[in-house]
Coordinates of C-alpha atoms in Angstrom, one line a residue:
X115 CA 0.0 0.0 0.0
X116 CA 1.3 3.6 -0.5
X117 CA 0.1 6.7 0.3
X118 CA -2.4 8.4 -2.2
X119 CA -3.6 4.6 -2.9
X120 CA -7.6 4.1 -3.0
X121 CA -8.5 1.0 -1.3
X122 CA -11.2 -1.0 0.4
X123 CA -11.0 -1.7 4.3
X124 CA -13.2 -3.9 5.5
X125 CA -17.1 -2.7 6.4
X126 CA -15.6 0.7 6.8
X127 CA -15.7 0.9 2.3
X128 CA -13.4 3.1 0.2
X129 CA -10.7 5.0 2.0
X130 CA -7.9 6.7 0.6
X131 CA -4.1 5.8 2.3
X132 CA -3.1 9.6 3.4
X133 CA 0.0 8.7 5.6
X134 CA 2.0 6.7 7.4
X135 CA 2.7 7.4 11.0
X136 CA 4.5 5.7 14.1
X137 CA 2.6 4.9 16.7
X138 CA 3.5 3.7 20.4
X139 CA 0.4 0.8 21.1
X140 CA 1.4 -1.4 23.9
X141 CA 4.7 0.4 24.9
X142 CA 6.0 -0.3 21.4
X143 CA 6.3 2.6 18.8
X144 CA 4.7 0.3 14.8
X145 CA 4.2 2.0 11.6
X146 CA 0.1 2.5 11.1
X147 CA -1.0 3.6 7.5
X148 CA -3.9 6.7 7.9
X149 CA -7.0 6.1 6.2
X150 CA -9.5 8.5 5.4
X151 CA -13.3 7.0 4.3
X152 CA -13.9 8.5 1.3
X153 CA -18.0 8.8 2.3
X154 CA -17.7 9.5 6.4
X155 CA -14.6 12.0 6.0
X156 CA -14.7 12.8 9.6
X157 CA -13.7 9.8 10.1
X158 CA -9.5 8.6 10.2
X159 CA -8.5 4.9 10.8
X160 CA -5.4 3.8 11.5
X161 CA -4.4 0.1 10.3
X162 CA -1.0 -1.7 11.5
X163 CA 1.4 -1.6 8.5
X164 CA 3.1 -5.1 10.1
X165 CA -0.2 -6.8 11.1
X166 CA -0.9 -9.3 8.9
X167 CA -4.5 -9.7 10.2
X168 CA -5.5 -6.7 9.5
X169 CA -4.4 -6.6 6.2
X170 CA -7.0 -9.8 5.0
X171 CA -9.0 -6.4 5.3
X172 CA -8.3 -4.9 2.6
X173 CA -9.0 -5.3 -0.8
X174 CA -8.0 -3.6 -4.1
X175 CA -10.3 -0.8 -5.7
X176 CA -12.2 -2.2 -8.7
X177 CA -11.7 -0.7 -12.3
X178 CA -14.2 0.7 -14.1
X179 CA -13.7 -2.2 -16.8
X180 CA -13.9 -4.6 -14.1
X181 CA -17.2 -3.6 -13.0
X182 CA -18.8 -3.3 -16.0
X183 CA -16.9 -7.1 -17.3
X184 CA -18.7 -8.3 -13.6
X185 CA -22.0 -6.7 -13.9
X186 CA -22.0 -8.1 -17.9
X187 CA -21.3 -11.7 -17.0
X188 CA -23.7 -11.8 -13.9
X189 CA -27.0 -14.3 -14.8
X190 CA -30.1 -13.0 -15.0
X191 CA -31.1 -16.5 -13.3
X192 CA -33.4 -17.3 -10.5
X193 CA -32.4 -16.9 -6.9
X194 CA -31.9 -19.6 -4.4
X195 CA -33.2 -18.9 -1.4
X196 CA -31.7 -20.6 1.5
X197 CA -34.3 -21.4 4.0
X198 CA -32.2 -22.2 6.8
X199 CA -32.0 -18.9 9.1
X200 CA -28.9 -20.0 10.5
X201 CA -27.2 -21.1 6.9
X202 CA -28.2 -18.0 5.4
X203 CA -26.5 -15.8 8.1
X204 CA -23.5 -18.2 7.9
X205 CA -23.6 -17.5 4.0
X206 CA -24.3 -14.2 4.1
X207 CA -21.9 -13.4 7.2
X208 CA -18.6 -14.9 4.9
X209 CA -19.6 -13.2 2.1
X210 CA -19.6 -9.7 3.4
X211 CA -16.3 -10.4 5.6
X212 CA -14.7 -12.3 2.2
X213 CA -15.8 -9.0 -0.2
X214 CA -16.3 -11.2 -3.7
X215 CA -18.3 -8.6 -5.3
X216 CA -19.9 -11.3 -7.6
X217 CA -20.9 -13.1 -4.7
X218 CA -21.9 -9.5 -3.3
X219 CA -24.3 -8.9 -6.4
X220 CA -25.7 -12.4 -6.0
X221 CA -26.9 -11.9 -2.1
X222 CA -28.0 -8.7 -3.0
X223 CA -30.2 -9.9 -5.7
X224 CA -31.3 -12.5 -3.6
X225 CA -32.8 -10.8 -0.8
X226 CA -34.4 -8.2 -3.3
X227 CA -35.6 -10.4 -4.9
X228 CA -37.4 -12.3 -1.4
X229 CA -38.4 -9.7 -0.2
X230 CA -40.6 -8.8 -3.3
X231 CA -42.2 -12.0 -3.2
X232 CA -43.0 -11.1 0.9
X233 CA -44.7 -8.1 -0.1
X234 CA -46.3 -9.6 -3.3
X235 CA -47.9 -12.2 -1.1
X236 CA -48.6 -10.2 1.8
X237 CA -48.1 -6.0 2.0
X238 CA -47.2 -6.4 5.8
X239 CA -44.6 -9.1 5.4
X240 CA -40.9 -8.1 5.4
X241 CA -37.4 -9.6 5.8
X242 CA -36.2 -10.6 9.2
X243 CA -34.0 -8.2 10.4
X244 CA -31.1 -9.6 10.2
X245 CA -31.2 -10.4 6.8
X246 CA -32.4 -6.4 5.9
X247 CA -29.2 -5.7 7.7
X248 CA -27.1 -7.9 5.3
X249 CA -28.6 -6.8 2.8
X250 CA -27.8 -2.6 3.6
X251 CA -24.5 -4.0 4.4
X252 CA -23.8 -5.6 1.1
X253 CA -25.7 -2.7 -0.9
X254 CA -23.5 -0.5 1.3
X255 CA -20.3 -2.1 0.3
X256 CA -21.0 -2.7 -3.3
X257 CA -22.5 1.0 -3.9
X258 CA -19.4 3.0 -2.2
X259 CA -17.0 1.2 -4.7
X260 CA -19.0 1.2 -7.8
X261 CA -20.5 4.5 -7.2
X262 CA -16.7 6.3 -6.4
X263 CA -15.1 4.2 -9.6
X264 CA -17.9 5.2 -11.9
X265 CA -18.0 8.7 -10.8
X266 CA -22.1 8.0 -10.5
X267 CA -24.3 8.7 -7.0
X268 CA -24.5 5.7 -4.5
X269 CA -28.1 5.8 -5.3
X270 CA -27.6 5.1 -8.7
X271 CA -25.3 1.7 -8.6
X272 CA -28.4 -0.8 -7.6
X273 CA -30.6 0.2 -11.3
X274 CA -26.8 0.5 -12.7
X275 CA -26.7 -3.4 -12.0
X276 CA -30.2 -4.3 -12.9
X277 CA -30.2 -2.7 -16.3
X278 CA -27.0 -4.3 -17.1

């Protein structure tokens, strides 16, 4: 990583690398790269340079021809729906901590796509909660990057996807 880089870290989405600074943590003085969010500027985060775990964190900044290649090959197909609460969560849990943004796309679509058919059978029925919060999360996630390497609005990624 070096400075000026645009990355992804983890739930916190696309920050920019604007320094590197020494740091005493524990009675020892480590190297932390500065991150600044790209969408919650007030925010700073500061990431170990030497700590390995917290580098399985971040993930490189798509291309715009990588997005638009990933969106293209995505199926049109049905969704699965995993009935299982506790399989679902487990699914959707890794998929949000691993970051595969076809796998992203996927869940996303999925749960859309349920939660239509809750409303279509019933007005009052919605998703459990904790699948409306994977599914912000993902959308989230998936909207910051797109939406920053496309130079479109957040708002604007989900039809982006769908009219693909």
């Amino acid at each position: 990583m070096n400075i000026g880089d645009v990355i992804i870290y983890g739930s916190h989405g696309v920050c920019r690398v604007t320094g590197l600074q020494d740091m005493c943590m524990d009675e020892k003085i480590r190297p932390y790269y500065v991150l600044k969010p790209v969408y919650h500027t007030a925010s700073t985060l500061y990431v170990s340079a030497i700590s390995d775990r917290k580098k399985t964190e971040i993930r490189h900044i798509l291309s715009a021809d990588e997005i638009f290649s990933l969106v293209k090959k995505m199926p049109g197909k049905d969704h699965n729906w995993i009935k299982d609460n506790r399989k679902r969560k487990e699914l959707y849990g890794q998929v949000l901590a691993d970051g595969n943004r076809s796998e992203l796309i996927e869940m996303i679509k999925t749960l859309r796509s349920h939660k239509q058919e809750l409303k279509s059978t019933n007005k009052d029925k919605k998703l459990q909660d904790s699948d409306e919060c994977f599914l912000k999360d993902a959308e989230k996630t998936l909207c910051e990057e797109f939406a920053y390497v496309l130079s479109i609005k957040r708002e604007e990624v989900i039809p982006f996807i769908y009219e693909r």
